[in-house]
Amino acid sequence: MSGKDYSYDIPDHRIEYIKVDPRNIKFDPRAQRNLNKARAQAIAEKLVPTALGTPILSQRADGQYAVDGMHRVYACQLILTGKVSVSEKVREAVQNIACEIHFDLSMANEASLFIIKNKESSKVGPTDEFRIGVLAGHPLFQDTNTVLEKHQLKVGSSSANGVRGIKGILSIVMEHGPEMLDLSLTIAEDAWGRTTDTWHAVTIGGIATVMSKHPELKTTELADKLKRQGDPTAFKAKIQTIATNNNTRADGTKGRLKAAHLAVASAWNAHRSVNRIPLPNIFE
């Protein structure tokens, strides 16, 4: 288990609840998701003022910036600038909207606040959460990003240099630490080269689990053993088959990770009479 503290933190600061003209609110996509104007227009066209909620703003030196509720704020701007036709009652209701104003936050604090406000509701996609977490300076995301950059990997890319299962990669760092992620990525690349499925988060998780439990294993030998199992796409399929017990049961993330542990451990043990490692019972 990684001994590092990966919890979120924001310093104590002043917060006020006041009404604000939405036309004066600014946006900075560096600290949150990108603005989807089509989504904001759809919100504006069906806006119910009493269900607007309370957008969260950060008071910077040059004005107030949306931290959460950006699309609702922009929807109000569209209404007040006449770009969306609504009833006069709705237009009057959004002249000034109740907001939660945070003072004296850095850009990193704003990004952390955005993640905290959205994390439990799952509003933020994993790629956006990772990007914002790196900006926030949160150690989990920074440590992970440092390892990915070392391996010249980009989050969200579908190329041979792309990692798409970033939630799984983050879980590896939380459970085993960034050094184990680094080692596991190295083993995977030594086994299969640089392909999209080389970086499959569940496969990397299986390697990390085995190496965490058995640090005495020779990494070059494990890479060779994995290579003999076939290409990374075939190995990923093998994990899926194990996890579902030949499609006779449903699988989940935990089930696939246990299956990956079993698949990697079995690869190490293949054609070996000594220095075998225990195989987990993944269905217990």
Short mmCIF file of C-alpha atoms in Angstrom, two decimals:
data_model
loop_
_atom_site.label_atom_id
_atom_site.label_comp_id
_atom_site.label_asym_id
_atom_site.label_seq_id
_atom_site.Cartn_x
_atom_site.Cartn_y
_atom_site.Cartn_z
CA MET A 1 0.00 0.00 0.00
CA SER A 2 1.38 3.42 -0.93
CA GLY A 3 2.28 5.40 2.19
CA LYS A 4 1.80 8.79 0.56
CA ASP A 5 -1.17 11.05 1.39
CA TYR A 6 -3.23 11.53 -1.76
CA SER A 7 -6.18 13.33 -0.15
CA TYR A 8 -7.39 16.72 -1.39
CA ASP A 9 -6.79 19.91 0.54
CA ILE A 10 -7.71 23.59 0.20
CA PRO A 11 -6.59 26.24 2.69
CA ASP A 12 -9.18 28.00 4.85
CA HIS A 13 -10.50 31.07 3.06
CA ARG A 14 -13.38 33.53 2.98
CA ILE A 15 -16.65 32.50 1.30
CA GLU A 16 -19.63 34.76 0.60
CA TYR A 17 -23.05 34.14 -0.88
CA ILE A 18 -24.18 37.06 -3.03
CA LYS A 19 -26.13 37.81 -6.19
CA VAL A 20 -24.07 38.44 -9.31
CA ASP A 21 -24.81 39.65 -12.84
CA PRO A 22 -23.91 36.52 -14.86
CA ARG A 23 -22.68 38.68 -17.74
CA ASN A 24 -19.73 39.71 -15.56
CA ILE A 25 -18.61 36.17 -14.81
CA LYS A 26 -15.52 34.94 -16.64
CA PHE A 27 -14.30 31.47 -17.58
CA ASP A 28 -10.89 29.81 -17.39
CA PRO A 29 -10.91 26.25 -18.79
CA ARG A 30 -7.50 25.51 -17.31
CA ALA A 31 -9.09 24.91 -13.93
CA GLN A 32 -12.15 22.92 -15.07
CA ARG A 33 -13.76 21.17 -18.04
CA ASN A 34 -13.96 22.88 -21.43
CA LEU A 35 -17.06 24.93 -22.20
CA ASN A 36 -19.56 23.04 -24.35
CA LYS A 37 -21.56 25.84 -25.95
CA ALA A 38 -24.14 23.50 -27.46
CA ARG A 39 -24.83 22.05 -24.02
CA ALA A 40 -25.12 25.53 -22.52
CA GLN A 41 -27.58 26.57 -25.22
CA ALA A 42 -29.73 23.50 -24.54
CA ILE A 43 -29.75 24.48 -20.86
CA ALA A 44 -30.71 28.05 -21.72
CA GLU A 45 -33.61 27.00 -23.92
CA LYS A 46 -35.21 24.99 -21.10
CA LEU A 47 -33.94 26.97 -18.12
CA VAL A 48 -36.02 26.89 -14.95
CA PRO A 49 -34.64 29.73 -12.77
CA THR A 50 -35.74 28.13 -9.49
CA ALA A 51 -33.69 25.04 -10.40
CA LEU A 52 -30.56 26.99 -11.36
CA GLY A 53 -28.73 26.09 -8.19
CA THR A 54 -25.78 28.07 -6.86
CA PRO A 55 -22.80 28.46 -9.21
CA ILE A 56 -19.43 28.58 -7.48
CA LEU A 57 -17.09 31.44 -8.35
CA SER A 58 -13.54 32.43 -7.48
CA GLN A 59 -12.82 36.11 -6.86
CA ARG A 60 -9.56 36.88 -8.65
CA ALA A 61 -7.84 40.24 -8.98
CA ASP A 62 -9.32 40.77 -12.45
CA GLY A 63 -12.85 39.56 -11.74
CA GLN A 64 -15.03 36.60 -10.82
CA TYR A 65 -14.40 33.26 -12.51
CA ALA A 66 -16.72 30.26 -12.64
CA VAL A 67 -15.36 27.26 -10.77
CA ASP A 68 -18.48 25.11 -10.91
CA GLY A 69 -21.71 25.75 -12.80
CA MET A 70 -19.99 27.17 -15.87
CA HIS A 71 -22.63 25.89 -18.30
CA ARG A 72 -25.48 27.30 -16.20
CA VAL A 73 -23.72 30.67 -16.03
CA TYR A 74 -23.11 30.69 -19.78
CA ALA A 75 -26.74 29.74 -20.36
CA CYS A 76 -27.76 32.84 -18.41
CA GLN A 77 -25.37 34.91 -20.49
CA LEU A 78 -26.95 33.60 -23.69
CA ILE A 79 -30.38 34.59 -22.38
CA LEU A 80 -29.34 38.08 -21.28
CA THR A 81 -27.50 38.83 -24.52
CA GLY A 82 -30.55 37.81 -26.56
CA LYS A 83 -28.91 34.79 -28.20
CA VAL A 84 -31.60 32.47 -26.82
CA SER A 85 -35.27 33.36 -26.81
CA VAL A 86 -37.08 32.82 -23.49
CA SER A 87 -40.00 34.36 -21.66
CA GLU A 88 -39.58 37.77 -20.05
CA LYS A 89 -40.16 36.14 -16.67
CA VAL A 90 -37.13 33.89 -17.14
CA ARG A 91 -35.03 36.78 -18.46
CA GLU A 92 -35.81 38.89 -15.41
CA ALA A 93 -35.08 35.99 -13.05
CA VAL A 94 -31.52 35.58 -14.32
CA GLN A 95 -30.54 39.27 -14.28
CA ASN A 96 -28.74 38.52 -11.02
CA ILE A 97 -28.13 34.99 -9.78
CA ALA A 98 -27.15 33.71 -6.33
CA CYS A 99 -23.53 32.53 -6.28
CA GLU A 100 -21.04 31.10 -3.82
CA ILE A 101 -17.92 33.32 -3.98
CA HIS A 102 -14.54 32.01 -2.82
CA PHE A 103 -11.74 34.47 -2.07
CA ASP A 104 -7.94 34.22 -2.08
CA LEU A 105 -7.65 30.97 -3.99
CA SER A 106 -4.72 30.14 -6.24
CA MET A 107 -5.31 28.55 -9.64
CA ALA A 108 -4.33 25.21 -8.11
CA ASN A 109 -6.84 25.75 -5.27
CA GLU A 110 -9.58 26.48 -7.83
CA ALA A 111 -8.80 23.25 -9.66
CA SER A 112 -8.88 21.26 -6.41
CA LEU A 113 -12.19 22.89 -5.47
CA PHE A 114 -13.65 21.95 -8.84
CA ILE A 115 -12.66 18.30 -8.41
CA ILE A 116 -13.96 18.14 -4.83
CA LYS A 117 -17.31 19.68 -5.80
CA ASN A 118 -17.76 17.33 -8.75
CA LYS A 119 -16.08 14.09 -7.68
CA GLU A 120 -18.93 12.50 -5.76
CA SER A 121 -21.52 13.36 -8.39
CA SER A 122 -19.34 11.87 -11.16
CA LYS A 123 -19.84 14.96 -13.31
CA VAL A 124 -16.21 15.07 -14.28
CA GLY A 125 -14.80 12.61 -16.80
CA PRO A 126 -11.61 10.80 -15.75
CA THR A 127 -9.49 12.52 -18.41
CA ASP A 128 -10.67 15.98 -17.33
CA GLU A 129 -10.19 15.06 -13.68
CA PHE A 130 -6.62 14.00 -14.41
CA ARG A 131 -5.82 17.17 -16.36
CA ILE A 132 -7.28 19.40 -13.67
CA GLY A 133 -5.65 17.38 -10.89
CA VAL A 134 -2.23 17.89 -12.48
CA LEU A 135 -2.90 21.64 -12.66
CA ALA A 136 -4.05 21.63 -9.05
CA GLY A 137 -0.71 20.21 -8.02
CA HIS A 138 -2.40 17.28 -6.31
CA PRO A 139 0.32 14.72 -5.53
CA LEU A 140 -1.65 11.72 -6.85
CA PHE A 141 -2.01 13.28 -10.29
CA GLN A 142 1.46 14.84 -10.29
CA ASP A 143 3.17 11.59 -9.31
CA THR A 144 1.21 9.69 -11.94
CA ASN A 145 1.88 12.31 -14.60
CA THR A 146 5.62 12.24 -13.86
CA VAL A 147 5.70 8.49 -14.50
CA LEU A 148 3.58 8.74 -17.65
CA GLU A 149 5.77 11.52 -19.03
CA LYS A 150 8.86 9.40 -18.33
CA HIS A 151 7.32 6.71 -20.54
CA GLN A 152 6.17 9.31 -23.10
CA LEU A 153 2.51 8.41 -22.58
CA LYS A 154 -0.44 10.74 -22.97
CA VAL A 155 -3.76 10.39 -21.17
CA GLY A 156 -6.81 10.00 -23.40
CA SER A 157 -4.92 9.34 -26.64
CA SER A 158 -5.95 6.33 -28.72
CA SER A 159 -2.47 6.01 -30.24
CA ALA A 160 0.24 3.53 -29.29
CA ASN A 161 1.48 6.19 -26.87
CA GLY A 162 -1.88 6.72 -25.20
CA VAL A 163 -3.35 5.65 -21.86
CA ARG A 164 -7.15 5.51 -21.82
CA GLY A 165 -7.91 3.74 -18.54
CA ILE A 166 -6.53 6.54 -16.40
CA LYS A 167 -8.74 5.67 -13.40
CA GLY A 168 -7.10 2.26 -13.27
CA ILE A 169 -3.64 3.79 -13.59
CA LEU A 170 -4.39 6.17 -10.72
CA SER A 171 -5.57 3.21 -8.63
CA ILE A 172 -2.20 1.53 -9.16
CA VAL A 173 -0.41 4.60 -7.80
CA MET A 174 -2.76 4.84 -4.82
CA GLU A 175 -2.39 1.14 -4.00
CA HIS A 176 1.25 0.48 -4.83
CA GLY A 177 2.94 3.87 -5.35
CA PRO A 178 4.36 5.60 -8.45
CA GLU A 179 7.56 3.53 -8.43
CA MET A 180 5.53 0.37 -8.99
CA LEU A 181 3.62 1.98 -11.85
CA ASP A 182 6.97 2.92 -13.41
CA LEU A 183 8.27 -0.63 -13.03
CA SER A 184 5.08 -2.21 -14.39
CA LEU A 185 5.02 0.01 -17.46
CA THR A 186 8.65 -0.90 -18.13
CA ILE A 187 7.88 -4.63 -17.86
CA ALA A 188 4.88 -4.30 -20.19
CA GLU A 189 6.87 -2.40 -22.79
CA ASP A 190 9.75 -4.90 -22.60
CA ALA A 191 7.22 -7.69 -23.16
CA TRP A 192 5.11 -6.22 -25.95
CA GLY A 193 6.62 -3.00 -27.24
CA ARG A 194 4.55 0.15 -27.64
CA THR A 195 0.98 -0.68 -28.67
CA THR A 196 -2.40 0.57 -27.48
CA ASP A 197 -3.09 -2.60 -25.47
CA THR A 198 0.38 -2.63 -23.90
CA TRP A 199 -0.86 0.09 -21.55
CA HIS A 200 -4.19 -1.56 -20.74
CA ALA A 201 -4.78 -0.43 -17.15
CA VAL A 202 -6.00 -3.82 -15.93
CA THR A 203 -2.97 -5.61 -17.37
CA ILE A 204 -0.63 -3.05 -15.82
CA GLY A 205 -2.54 -3.49 -12.56
CA GLY A 206 -1.95 -7.25 -12.67
CA ILE A 207 1.77 -6.75 -13.20
CA ALA A 208 1.90 -4.22 -10.36
CA THR A 209 0.09 -6.59 -7.99
CA VAL A 210 2.44 -9.47 -8.74
CA MET A 211 5.58 -7.33 -8.42
CA SER A 212 4.32 -5.77 -5.18
CA LYS A 213 3.73 -9.19 -3.67
CA HIS A 214 6.91 -10.69 -5.11
CA PRO A 215 9.57 -7.98 -5.46
CA GLU A 216 12.24 -10.68 -5.74
CA LEU A 217 11.11 -11.60 -9.26
CA LYS A 218 13.44 -10.71 -12.09
CA THR A 219 11.68 -8.10 -14.20
CA THR A 220 13.37 -9.10 -17.47
CA GLU A 221 12.32 -12.71 -16.92
CA LEU A 222 8.72 -11.71 -16.19
CA ALA A 223 8.67 -9.60 -19.36
CA ASP A 224 9.90 -12.60 -21.36
CA LYS A 225 7.27 -14.84 -19.76
CA LEU A 226 4.52 -12.36 -20.64
CA LYS A 227 5.77 -12.07 -24.22
CA ARG A 228 5.41 -15.84 -24.62
CA GLN A 229 1.72 -15.52 -23.70
CA GLY A 230 1.03 -13.78 -27.02
CA ASP A 231 0.49 -10.15 -27.95
CA PRO A 232 -1.03 -7.69 -25.43
CA THR A 233 -4.45 -7.85 -27.09
CA ALA A 234 -4.55 -11.61 -26.63
CA PHE A 235 -3.40 -11.27 -23.03
CA LYS A 236 -6.13 -8.71 -22.35
CA ALA A 237 -8.68 -11.13 -23.79
CA LYS A 238 -7.29 -13.89 -21.56
CA ILE A 239 -7.85 -11.69 -18.51
CA GLN A 240 -11.43 -11.06 -19.59
CA THR A 241 -12.06 -14.78 -20.05
CA ILE A 242 -10.67 -15.53 -16.58
CA ALA A 243 -12.68 -12.73 -14.99
CA THR A 244 -15.96 -13.95 -16.49
CA ASN A 245 -15.15 -17.66 -16.00
CA ASN A 246 -15.60 -18.27 -19.72
CA ASN A 247 -18.55 -15.86 -19.91
CA THR A 248 -20.50 -17.66 -17.20
CA ARG A 249 -20.45 -14.77 -14.74
CA ALA A 250 -20.42 -11.00 -14.77
CA ASP A 251 -17.19 -9.18 -14.13
CA GLY A 252 -16.32 -5.83 -12.64
CA THR A 253 -13.18 -3.80 -12.20
CA LYS A 254 -12.13 -5.69 -9.06
CA GLY A 255 -12.84 -8.98 -10.76
CA ARG A 256 -10.72 -8.05 -13.77
CA LEU A 257 -7.86 -6.93 -11.52
CA LYS A 258 -7.94 -10.26 -9.67
CA ALA A 259 -8.01 -12.03 -13.03
CA ALA A 260 -5.02 -9.98 -14.20
CA HIS A 261 -3.15 -10.95 -11.03
CA LEU A 262 -3.88 -14.60 -11.78
CA ALA A 263 -2.92 -14.25 -15.46
CA VAL A 264 0.42 -12.60 -14.70
CA ALA A 265 1.23 -15.04 -11.90
CA SER A 266 0.35 -17.99 -14.16
CA ALA A 267 2.59 -16.58 -16.88
CA TRP A 268 5.49 -16.49 -14.42
CA ASN A 269 4.83 -20.08 -13.30
CA ALA A 270 4.49 -21.48 -16.83
CA HIS A 271 6.96 -24.34 -17.51
CA ARG A 272 8.64 -23.66 -14.16
CA SER A 273 9.33 -26.30 -11.53
CA VAL A 274 11.09 -24.02 -9.04
CA ASN A 275 10.61 -20.43 -7.88
CA ARG A 276 6.89 -20.66 -8.51
CA ILE A 277 4.61 -18.10 -6.88
CA PRO A 278 1.16 -18.68 -5.31
CA LEU A 279 -1.87 -18.32 -7.56
CA PRO A 280 -4.76 -16.32 -6.11
CA ASN A 281 -8.23 -17.79 -5.77
CA ILE A 282 -10.08 -15.03 -7.61
CA PHE A 283 -13.58 -16.36 -6.93
CA GLU A 284 -13.38 -16.59 -3.16
#
